[in-house]
Short mmCIF file of C-alpha atoms in Angstrom, two decimals:
data_model
loop_
_atom_site.label_atom_id
_atom_site.label_comp_id
_atom_site.label_asym_id
_atom_site.label_seq_id
_atom_site.Cartn_x
_atom_site.Cartn_y
_atom_site.Cartn_z
CA MET A 143 78.67 -218.30 11.53
CA LEU A 144 79.87 -214.98 8.99
CA LYS A 145 83.68 -214.77 10.49
CA ALA A 146 83.82 -219.56 9.95
CA TYR A 147 82.57 -219.42 6.03
CA ARG A 148 84.72 -217.12 5.57
CA GLU A 149 87.70 -218.91 6.42
CA HIS A 150 86.48 -221.70 5.18
CA VAL A 151 86.46 -219.87 1.68
CA ALA A 152 90.71 -218.21 2.34
CA GLU A 153 91.83 -221.61 2.83
CA ARG A 154 89.37 -223.11 -0.35
CA ALA A 155 91.18 -220.82 -2.35
CA SER A 156 94.30 -221.34 -1.18
CA GLN A 157 94.28 -224.50 -3.56
CA ASN A 158 92.49 -223.43 -6.08
CA ILE A 159 88.98 -224.40 -4.76
CA PRO A 160 85.51 -223.66 -4.88
CA ALA A 161 83.95 -223.25 -1.24
CA LYS A 162 81.57 -226.22 -0.02
CA PRO A 163 78.68 -224.86 -0.45
CA LEU A 164 76.68 -224.14 3.02
CA SER A 165 75.25 -226.98 5.25
CA ALA A 166 72.10 -226.38 6.91
CA GLU A 167 72.78 -225.43 9.64
CA GLN A 168 75.11 -223.17 8.52
CA VAL A 169 71.64 -222.44 7.07
CA ALA A 170 70.04 -222.13 10.05
CA ALA A 171 72.29 -219.03 10.92
CA LEU A 172 71.88 -217.48 8.14
CA VAL A 173 68.16 -217.38 7.76
CA GLU A 174 68.72 -215.86 12.15
CA LEU A 175 71.20 -213.18 10.12
CA LEU A 176 69.77 -211.83 7.44
CA LYS A 177 66.68 -211.08 10.42
CA ASN A 178 68.50 -209.21 12.14
CA PRO A 179 71.79 -208.04 9.86
CA PRO A 180 74.87 -207.03 11.13
CA ALA A 181 75.85 -203.96 10.18
CA GLY A 182 77.22 -203.94 6.03
CA GLU A 183 77.50 -207.77 5.58
CA GLY A 184 73.37 -207.17 3.99
CA GLU A 185 75.59 -207.91 0.22
CA PHE A 186 77.67 -210.17 1.32
CA LEU A 187 74.19 -212.27 3.40
CA LEU A 188 72.07 -211.38 0.34
CA ASP A 189 74.58 -213.41 -1.41
CA LEU A 190 75.10 -215.84 1.05
CA ILE A 191 71.55 -217.14 0.52
CA THR A 192 70.64 -216.34 -3.37
CA ASN A 193 73.48 -218.68 -4.28
CA ARG A 194 75.89 -220.67 -2.15
CA VAL A 195 73.04 -222.97 -0.52
CA PRO A 196 72.38 -225.81 -2.98
CA PRO A 197 69.17 -226.22 -5.31
CA GLY A 198 67.40 -228.97 -4.84
CA VAL A 199 66.80 -231.92 -1.73
CA ASP A 200 69.28 -231.83 0.53
CA GLU A 201 68.36 -229.93 4.47
CA ALA A 202 70.25 -226.28 3.52
CA ALA A 203 67.49 -225.94 0.69
CA TYR A 204 64.92 -227.21 2.71
CA VAL A 205 65.57 -224.74 5.80
CA LYS A 206 66.17 -222.09 2.74
CA ALA A 207 62.34 -222.84 1.29
CA GLY A 208 60.91 -222.99 4.50
CA PHE A 209 62.41 -218.85 5.95
CA VAL A 210 61.90 -217.78 1.76
CA SER A 211 58.67 -219.29 1.97
CA ALA A 212 57.60 -217.49 5.08
CA ILE A 213 58.81 -214.19 3.98
CA ALA A 214 57.31 -214.90 0.69
CA ARG A 215 53.70 -215.62 2.57
CA GLY A 216 53.80 -212.48 4.99
CA GLU A 217 54.35 -214.96 7.60
CA VAL A 218 57.56 -213.33 7.98
CA GLU A 219 59.91 -210.11 8.00
CA CYS A 220 62.82 -209.71 6.71
CA PRO A 221 65.03 -206.18 6.05
CA LEU A 222 66.26 -207.46 3.47
CA ILE A 223 64.30 -209.67 1.22
CA ASN A 224 60.88 -208.45 0.02
CA THR A 225 58.01 -210.34 -1.20
CA ARG A 226 59.11 -210.32 -4.87
CA LEU A 227 62.41 -211.20 -3.91
CA ALA A 228 61.12 -214.25 -2.10
CA VAL A 229 59.84 -215.04 -5.28
CA GLU A 230 62.64 -215.13 -6.78
CA LEU A 231 65.09 -216.73 -5.22
CA LEU A 232 61.99 -219.52 -4.63
CA GLY A 233 61.99 -220.15 -9.01
CA ASN A 234 65.93 -219.85 -8.16
CA MET A 235 65.62 -223.65 -6.52
CA HIS A 236 65.05 -225.36 -9.64
CA GLY A 237 62.17 -227.73 -7.72
CA GLY A 238 62.42 -229.00 -4.23
CA TYR A 239 60.17 -227.53 -1.75
CA ASN A 240 59.83 -224.70 -3.20
CA ILE A 241 57.08 -225.54 -5.17
CA GLU A 242 54.36 -225.84 -3.29
CA THR A 243 54.87 -222.15 -2.12
CA LEU A 244 55.22 -221.21 -5.25
CA VAL A 245 52.13 -222.95 -7.31
CA SER A 246 49.81 -221.43 -4.00
CA LEU A 247 51.34 -217.83 -5.37
CA LEU A 248 49.70 -218.60 -8.13
CA ASN A 249 46.75 -217.48 -6.21
CA ASP A 250 47.60 -213.98 -5.64
CA ALA A 251 47.78 -211.30 -7.21
CA GLU A 252 50.69 -209.06 -6.82
CA LEU A 253 53.05 -212.16 -7.33
CA ALA A 254 51.64 -213.89 -10.00
CA ASP A 255 53.41 -212.79 -12.69
CA ALA A 256 56.63 -213.24 -10.36
CA ALA A 257 56.01 -217.00 -8.97
#
C-alpha cells in the first residue's frame, strides 16, 4: 500500500497535480499498518491518516473514524496514536462519523477538554 501510494504521489507530482486522497480500501490497509508500523514509516503513516483521508462522510472517513474512535475509547491500541491524539484527529474531521464519539468523550474526565 505504501509503495503504491508513493508511486501515485510521484506520478501526480510529475503532472503538477496533487495526489488523490486515500480511498476506503487504502485507509483500511493504513489502519493495519498503523497497528503494526513498519520500521521508519511512523511519520509517513501519521501524515497519511492525518492529512490524506478526506474529511466528512465518505467511506474513507468512515473507516478512519471507526479506527480512531476505537483508539479514543481505549478499545484498540496503536503505537503511533494515543487517546489524546485520537481525539484531536476526530476533531479535525469536520463532522460526520466523528460526532458520536466526540460527544460521548465529553463525559470522560481525561479527554473531555480535547473533545
